[in-house]
Coordinates of C-alpha atoms in Angstrom, one line a residue:
X1193 CA 64.8 4.8 -2.4
X1194 CA 61.9 6.2 -0.4
X1195 CA 58.3 4.6 0.0
X1196 CA 55.1 6.1 1.1
X1197 CA 51.7 4.4 1.3
X1198 CA 48.7 6.7 0.6
X1199 CA 45.4 6.2 2.8
X1200 CA 43.5 4.7 -0.2
X1201 CA 46.5 2.1 -0.8
X1202 CA 48.4 3.8 -3.5
X1203 CA 52.1 2.9 -3.1
X1204 CA 54.7 5.6 -4.0
X1205 CA 58.4 4.8 -4.5
X1206 CA 61.0 7.3 -5.5
X1207 CA 64.7 7.2 -6.0
X1208 CA 66.3 10.7 -6.0
X1209 CA 68.9 11.3 -8.4
X1210 CA 70.0 15.1 -8.3
X1211 CA 72.3 15.1 -11.1
X1212 CA 69.6 13.6 -13.6
X1213 CA 68.0 16.0 -16.1
X1214 CA 65.3 13.3 -16.6
X1215 CA 62.4 12.0 -14.5
X1216 CA 61.2 8.5 -15.4
X1217 CA 57.7 7.5 -14.1
X1218 CA 56.4 3.9 -14.1
X1219 CA 52.7 3.5 -13.0
X1220 CA 51.9 -0.1 -12.4
X1221 CA 48.5 -1.7 -11.9
X1222 CA 48.4 -5.2 -10.4
X1223 CA 46.1 -6.5 -13.1
X1224 CA 46.9 -8.5 -16.3
X1225 CA 45.8 -11.5 -18.5
X1226 CA 45.8 -13.8 -15.5
X1227 CA 42.9 -12.0 -14.0
X1228 CA 40.7 -12.4 -17.1
X1229 CA 38.0 -15.0 -17.8
X1230 CA 37.8 -16.6 -21.2
X1231 CA 34.9 -14.5 -22.2
X1232 CA 36.8 -11.3 -21.7
X1233 CA 40.3 -12.4 -22.7
X1234 CA 42.3 -9.4 -23.7
X1235 CA 40.4 -6.9 -21.7
X1236 CA 43.4 -5.7 -19.6
X1237 CA 45.4 -4.9 -22.9
X1238 CA 42.1 -3.4 -24.3
X1239 CA 41.8 -1.0 -21.5
X1240 CA 45.6 -0.1 -21.5
X1241 CA 45.0 1.1 -25.1
X1242 CA 41.9 2.8 -24.2
X1243 CA 43.4 5.0 -21.5
X1244 CA 45.2 6.9 -24.2
X1245 CA 42.0 7.8 -26.1
X1246 CA 40.5 10.6 -24.2
X1247 CA 39.5 11.8 -20.7
X1248 CA 37.1 14.4 -19.4
X1249 CA 39.7 17.2 -19.5
X1250 CA 41.6 15.7 -22.6
X1251 CA 38.8 14.4 -24.8
X1252 CA 41.3 14.3 -27.9
X1253 CA 43.8 11.5 -27.7
X1254 CA 46.4 14.0 -29.0
X1255 CA 46.0 16.0 -25.8
X1256 CA 47.3 12.9 -23.9
X1257 CA 50.4 11.9 -25.9
X1258 CA 51.0 15.5 -27.0
X1259 CA 51.1 16.8 -23.7
X1260 CA 54.2 14.6 -23.0
X1261 CA 55.7 14.8 -26.4
X1262 CA 55.6 18.4 -26.9
X1263 CA 58.1 18.5 -24.0
X1264 CA 60.6 16.2 -25.7
X1265 CA 59.5 13.3 -23.6
X1266 CA 57.7 10.0 -24.5
X1267 CA 54.8 8.0 -23.1
X1268 CA 53.8 4.4 -23.6
X1269 CA 52.4 1.3 -21.9
X1270 CA 52.4 -2.4 -21.9
X1271 CA 50.2 -5.3 -20.6
X1272 CA 51.7 -8.6 -19.3
X1273 CA 50.2 -11.6 -17.5
X1274 CA 50.3 -10.0 -14.1
X1275 CA 50.5 -6.3 -14.6
X1276 CA 49.7 -3.2 -16.8
X1277 CA 52.4 -0.7 -16.7
X1278 CA 52.1 3.0 -18.0
X1279 CA 55.5 4.8 -18.3
X1280 CA 56.9 7.9 -19.4
X1281 CA 60.2 9.8 -19.4
X1282 CA 60.5 13.6 -19.3
X1283 CA 62.7 16.7 -18.3
X1284 CA 62.6 16.9 -14.6
X1285 CA 60.7 20.2 -14.7
X1286 CA 57.7 18.4 -16.4
X1287 CA 57.4 15.6 -13.8
X1288 CA 54.3 17.5 -12.2
X1289 CA 52.6 17.5 -15.8
X1290 CA 53.4 13.9 -16.4
X1291 CA 51.9 12.7 -13.1
X1292 CA 48.8 14.7 -13.7
X1293 CA 48.4 13.4 -17.2
X1294 CA 48.7 9.7 -15.9
X1295 CA 46.1 10.1 -13.1
X1296 CA 43.8 11.9 -15.5
X1297 CA 44.0 8.8 -17.7
X1298 CA 43.5 6.5 -14.7
X1299 CA 40.6 8.5 -13.0
X1300 CA 38.9 10.1 -16.0
X1301 CA 39.0 8.0 -19.1
X1302 CA 35.8 8.3 -21.1
X1303 CA 35.6 4.9 -22.8
X1304 CA 33.5 6.1 -25.5
X1305 CA 31.7 3.7 -27.9
X1306 CA 33.4 5.3 -30.8
X1307 CA 37.0 4.8 -29.2
X1308 CA 36.1 1.2 -28.2
X1309 CA 35.0 0.2 -31.8
X1310 CA 37.9 1.9 -33.2
X1311 CA 40.3 0.5 -30.8
X1312 CA 38.8 -3.1 -31.3
X1313 CA 39.9 -3.0 -34.9
X1314 CA 43.4 -1.8 -34.1
X1315 CA 44.0 -4.5 -31.6
X1316 CA 42.3 -7.2 -33.9
X1317 CA 45.2 -5.9 -36.5
X1318 CA 47.8 -6.1 -33.6
X1319 CA 46.8 -9.8 -33.1
X1320 CA 46.9 -10.5 -36.9
X1321 CA 50.4 -9.0 -37.0
X1322 CA 51.6 -11.1 -34.3
X1323 CA 50.5 -14.1 -36.1
X1324 CA 52.1 -13.0 -39.4
X1325 CA 55.6 -13.4 -37.8
X1326 CA 56.5 -17.1 -37.7
X1327 CA 58.8 -16.7 -34.7
X1328 CA 56.1 -14.9 -32.7
X1329 CA 53.6 -17.6 -33.8
X1330 CA 56.0 -20.2 -32.4
X1331 CA 56.2 -18.5 -29.2
X1332 CA 52.4 -18.4 -28.9
X1333 CA 52.0 -22.0 -29.8
X1334 CA 54.6 -23.0 -27.1
X1335 CA 52.5 -21.1 -24.5
X1336 CA 49.4 -22.8 -25.8
X1337 CA 51.0 -26.4 -25.3
X1338 CA 52.8 -25.6 -22.0
X1339 CA 49.9 -23.9 -20.3
X1340 CA 46.8 -25.6 -21.8
X1341 CA 43.3 -24.4 -20.6
X1342 CA 44.9 -21.6 -18.4
X1343 CA 45.3 -17.8 -19.0
X1344 CA 49.1 -18.4 -19.6
X1345 CA 48.2 -20.4 -22.7
X1346 CA 46.3 -17.5 -24.3
X1347 CA 47.6 -14.5 -26.1
X1348 CA 47.8 -11.4 -23.7
X1349 CA 46.0 -9.5 -26.3
X1350 CA 43.2 -12.0 -26.4
X1351 CA 41.7 -13.3 -29.6
X1352 CA 40.0 -11.8 -32.4
X1353 CA 36.6 -13.4 -31.1
X1354 CA 37.0 -12.3 -27.6
X1355 CA 38.0 -8.7 -28.4
X1356 CA 34.9 -8.7 -30.7
X1357 CA 32.5 -9.7 -27.8
X1358 CA 33.9 -7.3 -25.2
X1359 CA 31.4 -4.5 -24.5
X1360 CA 31.6 -1.1 -22.9
X1361 CA 30.0 -2.2 -19.7
X1362 CA 32.6 -5.1 -19.5
X1363 CA 35.3 -2.6 -19.8
X1364 CA 34.0 0.0 -17.3
X1365 CA 33.2 -2.9 -14.7
X1366 CA 36.7 -4.5 -15.1
X1367 CA 38.5 -0.9 -14.8
X1368 CA 36.5 0.0 -11.7
X1369 CA 37.3 -3.5 -10.1
X1370 CA 41.1 -3.5 -10.8
X1371 CA 42.1 0.4 -11.1
X1372 CA 42.0 0.9 -7.4
X1373 CA 44.4 2.2 -4.8
X1374 CA 45.4 -1.2 -3.5
X1375 CA 46.6 -2.4 -7.0
X1376 CA 48.5 1.1 -8.0
X1377 CA 52.1 1.5 -7.5
X1378 CA 54.0 4.6 -8.6
X1379 CA 57.7 4.5 -9.1
X1380 CA 59.6 7.5 -10.1
X1381 CA 63.4 8.0 -10.5
X1382 CA 65.2 11.4 -11.4
X1383 CA 65.9 14.8 -10.1
X1384 CA 62.7 14.9 -7.7
X1385 CA 62.0 15.4 -4.1
X1386 CA 59.9 12.4 -2.6
X1387 CA 57.7 14.6 -0.4
X1388 CA 56.8 16.8 -3.3
X1389 CA 56.0 13.6 -5.3
X1390 CA 53.7 12.4 -2.6
X1391 CA 51.8 15.7 -2.4
X1392 CA 51.2 15.7 -6.3
X1393 CA 50.0 12.1 -6.4
X1394 CA 47.9 12.6 -3.4
X1395 CA 46.3 15.6 -5.1
X1396 CA 45.6 13.8 -8.3
X1397 CA 44.4 10.5 -6.8
X1398 CA 42.5 11.1 -3.6
X1399 CA 39.2 10.2 -5.4
X1400 CA 40.4 6.7 -6.2
X1401 CA 38.9 4.1 -4.0
X1402 CA 41.1 1.7 -2.1
X1403 CA 39.4 -1.3 -3.4
X1404 CA 40.6 -5.0 -3.0
X1405 CA 44.0 -6.0 -3.6
X1406 CA 44.3 -8.4 -6.5
X1407 CA 45.6 -11.9 -6.0
X1408 CA 46.6 -14.5 -8.5
X1409 CA 44.2 -17.3 -9.7
X1410 CA 46.0 -20.6 -9.3
X1411 CA 47.5 -22.2 -12.4
X1412 CA 46.8 -25.9 -12.3
X1413 CA 48.9 -27.7 -14.7
X1414 CA 51.4 -30.7 -14.8
X1415 CA 53.3 -32.2 -17.4
X1416 CA 54.6 -35.8 -17.5
X1417 CA 55.2 -36.3 -21.2
X1418 CA 56.5 -34.4 -24.1
X1419 CA 54.1 -32.0 -26.1
X1420 CA 54.5 -31.1 -29.6
X1421 CA 52.8 -28.9 -32.0
X1422 CA 53.6 -27.4 -35.5
X1423 CA 52.1 -25.0 -37.9
X1424 CA 52.8 -25.6 -41.6
X1425 CA 53.8 -22.5 -43.3
X1426 CA 55.7 -21.7 -46.5
X1427 CA 58.7 -20.0 -44.8
X1428 CA 62.3 -19.9 -45.7
X1429 CA 63.2 -21.1 -42.1
X1430 CA 61.8 -23.4 -39.6
X1431 CA 61.0 -21.4 -36.4
X1432 CA 61.4 -23.5 -33.2
X1433 CA 60.6 -22.8 -29.7
X1434 CA 61.3 -25.4 -27.0
X1435 CA 60.0 -25.2 -23.3
X1436 CA 60.4 -26.7 -20.0
X1437 CA 58.4 -26.0 -16.7
X1438 CA 60.4 -23.7 -14.6
X1439 CA 59.8 -21.9 -11.2
X1440 CA 58.1 -18.8 -9.7
X1441 CA 60.0 -15.7 -8.9
X1442 CA 60.1 -16.5 -5.0
X1443 CA 61.8 -19.8 -5.7
X1444 CA 65.7 -19.7 -5.0
X1445 CA 66.0 -22.2 -7.9
X1446 CA 65.3 -19.2 -10.3
X1447 CA 68.9 -17.9 -9.9
X1448 CA 70.3 -21.2 -10.9
X1449 CA 67.9 -21.4 -13.9
X1450 CA 68.9 -18.0 -15.0
X1451 CA 72.6 -18.8 -14.7
X1452 CA 72.2 -22.0 -16.8
X1453 CA 70.1 -20.2 -19.6
X1454 CA 72.7 -17.6 -19.7
X1455 CA 75.5 -20.3 -20.2
X1456 CA 73.4 -22.1 -22.9
X1457 CA 72.0 -19.2 -25.0
X1458 CA 72.8 -15.7 -23.8
X1459 CA 74.9 -13.8 -26.4
X1460 CA 77.4 -14.6 -29.1
X1461 CA 79.8 -16.5 -26.8
X1462 CA 77.0 -19.0 -25.5
X1463 CA 77.2 -22.8 -26.2
X1464 CA 74.0 -22.7 -28.5
X1465 CA 75.2 -19.9 -30.6
X1466 CA 78.6 -21.5 -30.9
X1467 CA 77.3 -25.0 -32.0
X1468 CA 74.3 -24.1 -34.0
X1469 CA 75.4 -21.0 -35.8
X1470 CA 79.2 -20.6 -35.6
X1471 CA 80.2 -24.3 -36.1
X1472 CA 77.5 -25.4 -38.5
X1473 CA 75.6 -22.4 -39.9
X1474 CA 72.3 -23.8 -39.3
X1475 CA 70.7 -20.6 -37.9
X1476 CA 70.9 -17.0 -37.8
X1477 CA 69.2 -16.5 -34.4
X1478 CA 69.6 -18.9 -31.5
X1479 CA 69.1 -18.3 -27.8
X1480 CA 67.6 -19.2 -24.5
X1481 CA 65.6 -17.5 -21.7
X1482 CA 63.5 -18.0 -18.6
X1483 CA 60.2 -16.4 -17.2
X1484 CA 59.3 -16.2 -13.5
X1485 CA 55.6 -15.4 -12.6
X1486 CA 54.1 -15.5 -9.1
X1487 CA 54.4 -19.4 -8.5
X1488 CA 55.2 -20.7 -12.1
X1489 CA 57.7 -20.1 -14.8
X1490 CA 59.2 -21.5 -17.8
X1491 CA 62.7 -22.2 -19.5
X1492 CA 62.8 -21.7 -23.1
X1493 CA 65.1 -22.1 -26.1
X1494 CA 64.5 -20.7 -29.6
X1495 CA 66.1 -20.9 -33.1
X1496 CA 65.4 -19.9 -36.7
X1497 CA 66.7 -22.9 -38.3
X1498 CA 67.7 -23.9 -41.9
X1499 CA 64.5 -25.4 -43.3
X1500 CA 66.4 -28.6 -44.9
X1501 CA 68.4 -29.3 -41.8
X1502 CA 66.0 -28.1 -38.9
X1503 CA 66.0 -31.5 -37.4
X1504 CA 69.7 -31.7 -37.2
X1505 CA 69.6 -28.3 -35.5
X1506 CA 67.1 -29.4 -33.0
X1507 CA 69.2 -32.5 -32.2
X1508 CA 72.3 -30.4 -31.6
X1509 CA 70.2 -28.2 -29.1
X1510 CA 69.0 -31.2 -27.3
X1511 CA 72.5 -32.6 -27.2
X1512 CA 73.9 -29.3 -25.7
X1513 CA 71.2 -29.3 -23.1
X1514 CA 71.8 -32.9 -22.0
X1515 CA 75.7 -32.2 -22.1
X1516 CA 75.5 -29.5 -19.6
X1517 CA 74.0 -32.0 -17.1
X1518 CA 77.5 -33.2 -16.5
X1519 CA 79.8 -31.0 -18.4
X1520 CA 79.9 -27.5 -17.0
X1521 CA 82.9 -25.6 -16.0
X1522 CA 83.9 -23.0 -13.2
X1523 CA 84.9 -20.6 -16.1
X1524 CA 81.5 -20.9 -17.6
X1525 CA 79.8 -20.3 -14.4
X1526 CA 82.0 -17.4 -13.4
X1527 CA 81.5 -15.8 -16.9
X1528 CA 77.6 -16.2 -16.4
X1529 CA 77.7 -14.4 -13.0
X1530 CA 79.8 -11.7 -14.4
X1531 CA 77.7 -11.3 -17.6
X1532 CA 74.4 -11.0 -15.6
X1533 CA 75.8 -8.8 -12.9
X1534 CA 77.2 -6.5 -15.5
X1535 CA 74.0 -6.3 -17.4
X1536 CA 72.0 -5.5 -14.2
X1537 CA 74.5 -2.8 -13.1
X1538 CA 74.4 -1.2 -16.6
X1539 CA 70.7 -1.0 -16.5
X1540 CA 70.9 1.4 -13.4
X1541 CA 72.6 4.1 -15.4
X1542 CA 69.0 5.0 -16.9
X1543 CA 66.3 6.6 -15.0
X1544 CA 63.7 4.7 -16.8
X1545 CA 65.3 1.4 -15.9
X1546 CA 65.7 2.4 -12.2
X1547 CA 61.9 3.4 -12.1
X1548 CA 61.1 0.1 -13.6
X1549 CA 63.2 -1.9 -11.5
X1550 CA 61.8 -0.2 -8.2
X1551 CA 58.4 -0.8 -9.5
X1552 CA 58.9 -4.5 -10.3
X1553 CA 60.3 -5.1 -6.8
X1554 CA 57.4 -3.3 -5.1
X1555 CA 54.7 -5.2 -7.1
X1556 CA 56.4 -8.4 -6.9
X1557 CA 57.8 -8.6 -3.4
X1558 CA 56.3 -5.3 -1.7
X1559 CA 60.0 -4.5 -0.5
X1560 CA 63.1 -3.2 -2.2
X1561 CA 65.9 -5.4 -3.6
X1562 CA 69.0 -3.7 -4.6
X1563 CA 71.1 -5.0 -7.7
X1564 CA 73.7 -6.0 -5.2
X1565 CA 71.1 -8.1 -3.3
X1566 CA 70.3 -10.0 -6.5
X1567 CA 73.8 -10.3 -7.6
X1568 CA 74.6 -11.9 -4.1
X1569 CA 72.1 -14.6 -4.9
X1570 CA 73.8 -15.5 -8.2
X1571 CA 77.1 -15.4 -6.7
X1572 CA 76.4 -18.2 -4.1
X1573 CA 75.4 -20.6 -6.9
X1574 CA 78.0 -23.5 -7.2
X1575 CA 78.8 -25.8 -10.0
X1576 CA 77.3 -28.5 -8.3
X1577 CA 73.9 -26.5 -7.9
X1578 CA 73.9 -25.7 -11.7
X1579 CA 74.3 -29.4 -12.7
X1580 CA 71.7 -30.5 -10.3
X1581 CA 69.4 -27.8 -11.7
X1582 CA 70.1 -29.0 -15.4
X1583 CA 69.3 -32.7 -14.4
X1584 CA 66.0 -31.6 -12.6
X1585 CA 64.6 -29.0 -14.9
X1586 CA 65.9 -30.1 -18.4
X1587 CA 63.9 -33.2 -18.4
X1588 CA 62.9 -34.2 -22.0
X1589 CA 60.1 -36.1 -20.7
X1590 CA 58.5 -32.7 -19.9
X1591 CA 59.7 -30.8 -23.0
X1592 CA 57.4 -28.8 -25.2
X1593 CA 58.3 -28.2 -28.8
X1594 CA 56.6 -25.7 -31.2
X1595 CA 57.5 -25.4 -34.9
X1596 CA 56.4 -23.0 -37.5
X1597 CA 57.5 -23.5 -41.1
X1598 CA 57.6 -26.1 -43.9
X1599 CA 58.2 -29.1 -41.6
X1600 CA 58.0 -32.7 -42.8

């Protein structure tokens, strides 16, 4: 992996894979829902959509997507709480074209009133569509009750009301403040030469000002009691999400938490899958996971439960979470380490995953962590560490539960 910092602050990281026929580009902007006020909630995601809607050189949106797709490649983007990422994958001979398109989008998007008003409708429908899915609605409710009165408790896409109120001048002001060199990282993996990539990026980005590097607004929240919320809906299942406060990405506890959630709910051989689905048939989908943001995180469990027996399902999940506080085995721990290690290594067969890995490392830590570096952190976790983590973090006095369905 090679890294260059341009004079305007843009960071370029490349991983040269000479035998690859593809090049994957991940262009990350250090801005997301955490950087928004309530009044413009959803504006990062709004801008992500608008960058595909026309530039000075490519006024027709089809000229943007079509430029990549006609080569056999594909292009897309996503917004999160802390980042907005644009990515594409192309045959290596089209790397120059793809970079030119990306920086045209970043530098020269038109943000016309027509495209803004049209995309406002599209995003409103996107928000409605997420709400239509009961499992997605349960996830949103869990965020609301775990992170009340903070950006983490809002839908990343904003609300229909906030999207309706965002105006063109808000979009231009937000983009000019955040789409600056010190907030841009370009990560490329494939059959490329680092020095050539640096030259191409420099040619296409020298007019971008360095600007100010974004920091993260502090999340002030504490939980000392259980939180519960349900949305009554006539569905065939009760969709449950249960969450506990976790840790940020720089906390060494994150590795223990990830191993714990792996044992409990990752895959068909996990504890929750076995107890809830295999032994009792109470759910089709059941599992767990964790998230690690800059300084905060969460541990979550989910299940789509039999609507007549959902209480039994929740009780079984609670029992399994409590049981792991004193009943974990070396066999389970070693299996979880092997599973996580294997998944990480398998990801590295794909240029897109490699570019995303390097981008994430640069944005999150401003340095490079290899897969082996991360695996070594998992490997030092002991059974005693894991039990202590379960006792500390799976505290039902701090549990939040969201339900969607015909509850009673």
